[in-house]
Tab-separated table of C-alpha atoms in Angstrom:
chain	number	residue	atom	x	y	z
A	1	UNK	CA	-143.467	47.728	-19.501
A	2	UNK	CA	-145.592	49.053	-17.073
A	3	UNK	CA	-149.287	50.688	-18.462
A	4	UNK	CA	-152.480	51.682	-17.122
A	5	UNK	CA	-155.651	51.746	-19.593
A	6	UNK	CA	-158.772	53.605	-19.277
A	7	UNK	CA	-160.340	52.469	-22.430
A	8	UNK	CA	-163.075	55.160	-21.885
A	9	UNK	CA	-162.481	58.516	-22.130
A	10	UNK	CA	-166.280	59.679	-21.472
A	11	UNK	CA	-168.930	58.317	-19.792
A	12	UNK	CA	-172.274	59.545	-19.276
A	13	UNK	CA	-175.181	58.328	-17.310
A	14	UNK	CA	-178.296	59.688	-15.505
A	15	UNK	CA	-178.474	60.659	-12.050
A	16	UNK	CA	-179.150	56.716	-9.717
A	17	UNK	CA	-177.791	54.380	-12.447
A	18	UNK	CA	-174.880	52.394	-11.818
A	19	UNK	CA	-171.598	53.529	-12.658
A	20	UNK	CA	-168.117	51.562	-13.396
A	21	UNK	CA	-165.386	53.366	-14.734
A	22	UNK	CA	-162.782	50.787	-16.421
A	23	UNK	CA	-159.093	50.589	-15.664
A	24	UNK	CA	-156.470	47.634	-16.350
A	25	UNK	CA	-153.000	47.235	-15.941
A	26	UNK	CA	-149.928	45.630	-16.995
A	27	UNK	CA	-146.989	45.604	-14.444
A	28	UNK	CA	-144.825	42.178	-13.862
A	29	UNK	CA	-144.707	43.139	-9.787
A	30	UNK	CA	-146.681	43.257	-7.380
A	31	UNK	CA	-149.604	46.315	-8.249
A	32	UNK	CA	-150.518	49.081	-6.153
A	33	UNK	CA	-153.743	51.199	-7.477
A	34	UNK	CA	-154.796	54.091	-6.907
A	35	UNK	CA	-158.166	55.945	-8.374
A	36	UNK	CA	-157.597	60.145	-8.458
A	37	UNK	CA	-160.037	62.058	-9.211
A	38	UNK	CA	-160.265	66.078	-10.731
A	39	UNK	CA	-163.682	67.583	-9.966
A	40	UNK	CA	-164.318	71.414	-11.858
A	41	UNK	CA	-161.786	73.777	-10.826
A	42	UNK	CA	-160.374	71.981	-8.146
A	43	UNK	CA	-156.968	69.994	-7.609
A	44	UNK	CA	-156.219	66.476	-8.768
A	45	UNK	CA	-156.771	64.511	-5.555
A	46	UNK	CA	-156.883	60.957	-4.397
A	47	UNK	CA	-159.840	59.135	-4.475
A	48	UNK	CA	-159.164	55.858	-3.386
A	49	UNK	CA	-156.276	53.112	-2.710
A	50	UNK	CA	-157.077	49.397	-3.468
A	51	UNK	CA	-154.944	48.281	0.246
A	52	UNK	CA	-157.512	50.225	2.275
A	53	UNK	CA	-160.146	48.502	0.653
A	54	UNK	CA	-162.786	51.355	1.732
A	55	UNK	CA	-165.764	52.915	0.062
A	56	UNK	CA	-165.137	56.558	-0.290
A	57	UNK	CA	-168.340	58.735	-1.410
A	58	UNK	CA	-170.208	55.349	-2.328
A	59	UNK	CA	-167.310	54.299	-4.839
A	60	UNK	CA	-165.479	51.164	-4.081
A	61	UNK	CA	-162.670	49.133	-6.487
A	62	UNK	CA	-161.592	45.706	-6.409
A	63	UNK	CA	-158.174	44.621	-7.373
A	64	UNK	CA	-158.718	41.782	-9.916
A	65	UNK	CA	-155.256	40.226	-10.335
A	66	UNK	CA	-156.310	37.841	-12.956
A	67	UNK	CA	-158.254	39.992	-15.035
A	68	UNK	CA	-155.434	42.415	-14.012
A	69	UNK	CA	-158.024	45.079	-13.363
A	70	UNK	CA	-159.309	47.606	-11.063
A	71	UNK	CA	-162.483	48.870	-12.136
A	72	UNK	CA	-164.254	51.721	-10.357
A	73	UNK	CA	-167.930	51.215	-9.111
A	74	UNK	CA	-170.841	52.859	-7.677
A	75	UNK	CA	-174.514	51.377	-7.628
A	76	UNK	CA	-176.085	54.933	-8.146
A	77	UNK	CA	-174.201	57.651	-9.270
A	78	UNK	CA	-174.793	61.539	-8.074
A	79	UNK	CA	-174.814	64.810	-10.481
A	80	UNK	CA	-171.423	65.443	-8.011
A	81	UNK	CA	-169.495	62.762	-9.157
A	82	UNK	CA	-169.335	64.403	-12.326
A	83	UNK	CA	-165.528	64.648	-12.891
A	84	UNK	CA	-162.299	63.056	-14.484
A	85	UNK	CA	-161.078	60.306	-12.849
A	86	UNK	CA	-158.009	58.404	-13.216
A	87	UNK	CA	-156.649	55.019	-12.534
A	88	UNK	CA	-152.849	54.918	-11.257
A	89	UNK	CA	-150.331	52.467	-10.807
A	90	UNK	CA	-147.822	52.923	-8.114
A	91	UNK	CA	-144.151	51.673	-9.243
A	92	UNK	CA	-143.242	52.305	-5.128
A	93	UNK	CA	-141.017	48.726	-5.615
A	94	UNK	CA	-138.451	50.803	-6.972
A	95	UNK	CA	-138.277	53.598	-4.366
A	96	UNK	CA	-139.209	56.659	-6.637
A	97	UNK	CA	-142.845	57.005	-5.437
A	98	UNK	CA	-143.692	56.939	-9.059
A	99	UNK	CA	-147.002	56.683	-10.666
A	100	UNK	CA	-148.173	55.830	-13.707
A	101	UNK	CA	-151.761	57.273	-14.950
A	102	UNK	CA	-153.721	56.348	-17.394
A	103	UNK	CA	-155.644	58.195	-19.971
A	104	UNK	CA	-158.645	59.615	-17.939
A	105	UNK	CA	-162.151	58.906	-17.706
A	106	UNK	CA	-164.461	61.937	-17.813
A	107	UNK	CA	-167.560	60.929	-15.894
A	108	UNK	CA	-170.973	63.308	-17.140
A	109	UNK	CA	-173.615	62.193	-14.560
A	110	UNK	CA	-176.719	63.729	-16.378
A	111	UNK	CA	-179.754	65.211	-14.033
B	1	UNK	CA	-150.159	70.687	7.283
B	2	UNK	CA	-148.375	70.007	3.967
B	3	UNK	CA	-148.679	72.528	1.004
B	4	UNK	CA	-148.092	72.753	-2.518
B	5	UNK	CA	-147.852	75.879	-4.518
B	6	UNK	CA	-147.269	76.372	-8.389
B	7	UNK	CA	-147.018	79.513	-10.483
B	8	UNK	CA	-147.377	81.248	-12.353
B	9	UNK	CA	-151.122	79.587	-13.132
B	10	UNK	CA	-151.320	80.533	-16.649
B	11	UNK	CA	-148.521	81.131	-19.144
B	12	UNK	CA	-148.619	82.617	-22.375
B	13	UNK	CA	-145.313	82.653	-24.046
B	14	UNK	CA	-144.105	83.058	-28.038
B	15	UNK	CA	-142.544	80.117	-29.723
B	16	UNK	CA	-138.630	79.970	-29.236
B	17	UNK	CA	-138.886	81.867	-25.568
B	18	UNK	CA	-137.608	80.597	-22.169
B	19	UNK	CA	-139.490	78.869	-19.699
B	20	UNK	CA	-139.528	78.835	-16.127
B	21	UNK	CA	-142.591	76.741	-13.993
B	22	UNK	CA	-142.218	76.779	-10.031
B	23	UNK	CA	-143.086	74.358	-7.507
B	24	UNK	CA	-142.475	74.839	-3.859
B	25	UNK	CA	-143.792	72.267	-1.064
B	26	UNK	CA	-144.181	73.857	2.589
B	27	UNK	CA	-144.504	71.513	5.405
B	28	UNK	CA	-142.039	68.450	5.196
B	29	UNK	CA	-138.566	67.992	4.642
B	30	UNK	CA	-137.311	65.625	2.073
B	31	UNK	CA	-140.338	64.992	-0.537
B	32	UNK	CA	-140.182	63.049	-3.663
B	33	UNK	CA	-141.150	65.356	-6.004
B	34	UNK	CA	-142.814	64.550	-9.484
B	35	UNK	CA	-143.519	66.780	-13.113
B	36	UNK	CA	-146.741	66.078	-14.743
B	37	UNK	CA	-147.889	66.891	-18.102
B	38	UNK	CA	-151.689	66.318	-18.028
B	39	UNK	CA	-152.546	66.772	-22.569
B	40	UNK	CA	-155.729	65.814	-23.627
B	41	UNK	CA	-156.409	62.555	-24.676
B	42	UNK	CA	-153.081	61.561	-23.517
B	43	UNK	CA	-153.738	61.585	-19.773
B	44	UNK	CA	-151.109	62.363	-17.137
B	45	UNK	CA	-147.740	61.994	-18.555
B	46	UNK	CA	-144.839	61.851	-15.602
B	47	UNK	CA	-142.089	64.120	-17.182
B	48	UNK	CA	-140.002	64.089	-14.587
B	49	UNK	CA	-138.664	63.096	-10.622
B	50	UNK	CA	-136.489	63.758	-8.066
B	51	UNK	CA	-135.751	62.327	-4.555
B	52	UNK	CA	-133.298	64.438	-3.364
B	53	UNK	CA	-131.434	67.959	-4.121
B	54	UNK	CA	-129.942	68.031	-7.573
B	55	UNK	CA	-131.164	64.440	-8.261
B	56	UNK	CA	-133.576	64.428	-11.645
B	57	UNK	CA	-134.724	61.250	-13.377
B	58	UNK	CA	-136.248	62.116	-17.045
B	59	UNK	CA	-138.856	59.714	-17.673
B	60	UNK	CA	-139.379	60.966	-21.284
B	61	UNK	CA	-137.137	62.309	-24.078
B	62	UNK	CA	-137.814	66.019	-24.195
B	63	UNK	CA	-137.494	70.145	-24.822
B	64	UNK	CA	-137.795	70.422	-21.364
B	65	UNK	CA	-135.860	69.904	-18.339
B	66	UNK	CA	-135.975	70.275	-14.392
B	67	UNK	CA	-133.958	71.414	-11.456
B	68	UNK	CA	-133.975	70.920	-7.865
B	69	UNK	CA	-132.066	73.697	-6.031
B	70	UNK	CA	-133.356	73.475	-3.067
B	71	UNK	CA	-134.913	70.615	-0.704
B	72	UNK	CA	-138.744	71.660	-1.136
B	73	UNK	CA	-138.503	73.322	-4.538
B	74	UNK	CA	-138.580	71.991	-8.066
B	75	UNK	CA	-138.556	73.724	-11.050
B	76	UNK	CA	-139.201	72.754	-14.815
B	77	UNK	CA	-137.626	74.669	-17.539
B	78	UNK	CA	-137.075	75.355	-21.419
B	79	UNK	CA	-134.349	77.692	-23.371
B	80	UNK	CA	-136.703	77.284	-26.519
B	81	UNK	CA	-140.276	76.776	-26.180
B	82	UNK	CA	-141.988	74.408	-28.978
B	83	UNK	CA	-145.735	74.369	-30.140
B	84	UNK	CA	-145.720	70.846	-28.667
B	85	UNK	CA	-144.748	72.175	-25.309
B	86	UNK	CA	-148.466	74.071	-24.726
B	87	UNK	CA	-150.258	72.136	-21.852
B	88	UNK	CA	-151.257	71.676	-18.305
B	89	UNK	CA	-148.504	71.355	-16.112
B	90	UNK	CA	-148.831	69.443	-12.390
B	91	UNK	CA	-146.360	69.713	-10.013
B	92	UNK	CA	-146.627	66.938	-7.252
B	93	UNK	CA	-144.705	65.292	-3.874
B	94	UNK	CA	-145.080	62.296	-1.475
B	95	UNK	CA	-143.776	61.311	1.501
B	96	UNK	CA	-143.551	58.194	1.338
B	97	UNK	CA	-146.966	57.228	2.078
B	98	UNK	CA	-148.297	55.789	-1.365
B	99	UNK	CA	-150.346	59.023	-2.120
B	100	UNK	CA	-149.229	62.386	-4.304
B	101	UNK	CA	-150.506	65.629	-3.548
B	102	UNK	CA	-150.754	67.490	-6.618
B	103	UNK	CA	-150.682	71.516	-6.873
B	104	UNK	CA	-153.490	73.626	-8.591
B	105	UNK	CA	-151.434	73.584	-11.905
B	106	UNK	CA	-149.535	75.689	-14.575
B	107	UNK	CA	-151.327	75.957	-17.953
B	108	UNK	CA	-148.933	76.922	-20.939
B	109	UNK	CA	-149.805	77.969	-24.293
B	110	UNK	CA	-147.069	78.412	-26.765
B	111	UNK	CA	-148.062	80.520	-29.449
């Protein structure tokens, strides 16, 4: 069956220390991930897509087949970043557009 | 551009009452359009989806159920509100391109 797993559901660090929010996956195709993120009061929203293979707002995520993971990184994380993020897993193979989210990671980036 | 709205934004309804969340996408024709039930500590759970008018997929045994009347609108309802039910609802749609746009979200507390 398919899965995503954020085994963290808070993480805290201070203000320029590295950041990497954890997500793996279980899905017998071929993956498609996604990392949304929910920043105070505003609307769920993507944050990045492991085919465009871009850094958005200093985060990038690699697409680890073997370790069947897509962790989320940034070298030096920014009191702005604070937010819930989510790793997603698109099931587009069978046409719905589905995706499947994992647990949430709250990220607390202390001052 | 594209829009999502949801309402109402915050629901307060007695155990054993009706429910009625709306979702209504301006902008494109012919959205896949997705239920989300975001709980804490459970993540995003996808409820339900729908492709087309009058086509709904259930993804999880449920009080609740969803309708599609029209192309751009999607609606989630109950005849009996449980506890269990009290949460924050997402309404969502994609075109096709990989990504969901989410709305701002219905929050429901059964009391």
């Amino acid at each position: 069956a398919q899965r995503v797993t954020q085994p963290e559901k808070l993480l805290s660090v201070f203000k320029g220390a590295p950041v990497e929010l954890k997500c793996n996956y279980s899905y017998s195709g071929s993956p498609e991930l996604f990392w949304y993120v929910q920043y105070s009061r505003q609307r769920l929203q993507l944050l990045l897509r492991h085919i465009s293979r871009e850094s958005i707002k200093g985060f990038t995520a690699d697409l680890n087949k073997g370790e069947t993971s897509f962790h989320l990184k940034k070298p030096f994380a920014q009191e702005e970043d604070s937010a819930m993020y989510y790793c997603a897993l698109s099931l587009f193979s069978s046409n719905t557009g589905k995706l499947i989210f994992g647990q949430g990671t709250t990220l607390q980036v202390k001052p | 551009s594209q829009t999502i709205h949801q309402w109402p934004a915050t629901l307060v309804q007695p155990v054993g009452s009706p429910l009625s969340l709306e979702c209504t996408v301006e902008g494109t024709s012919n959205p896949n359009l997705y239920w989300y039930r975001q709980a804490a500590g459970r993540g995003l759970q996808l409820l339900f989806y729908s492709v087309g008018i009058g086509q709904i997929s259930s993804e999880v045994p449920q009080n609740l159920s969803a309708s599609r009347p029209q192309d751009r609108q999607f609606i989630l309802s109950s005849k009996k509100l449980l506890l269990s039910d009290s949460g924050f609802y997402l309404c969502a749609w994609t075109g096709g391109t990989g990504e969901l746009f989410f709305g701002e979200g219905s929050r429901l507390t059964v009391l």
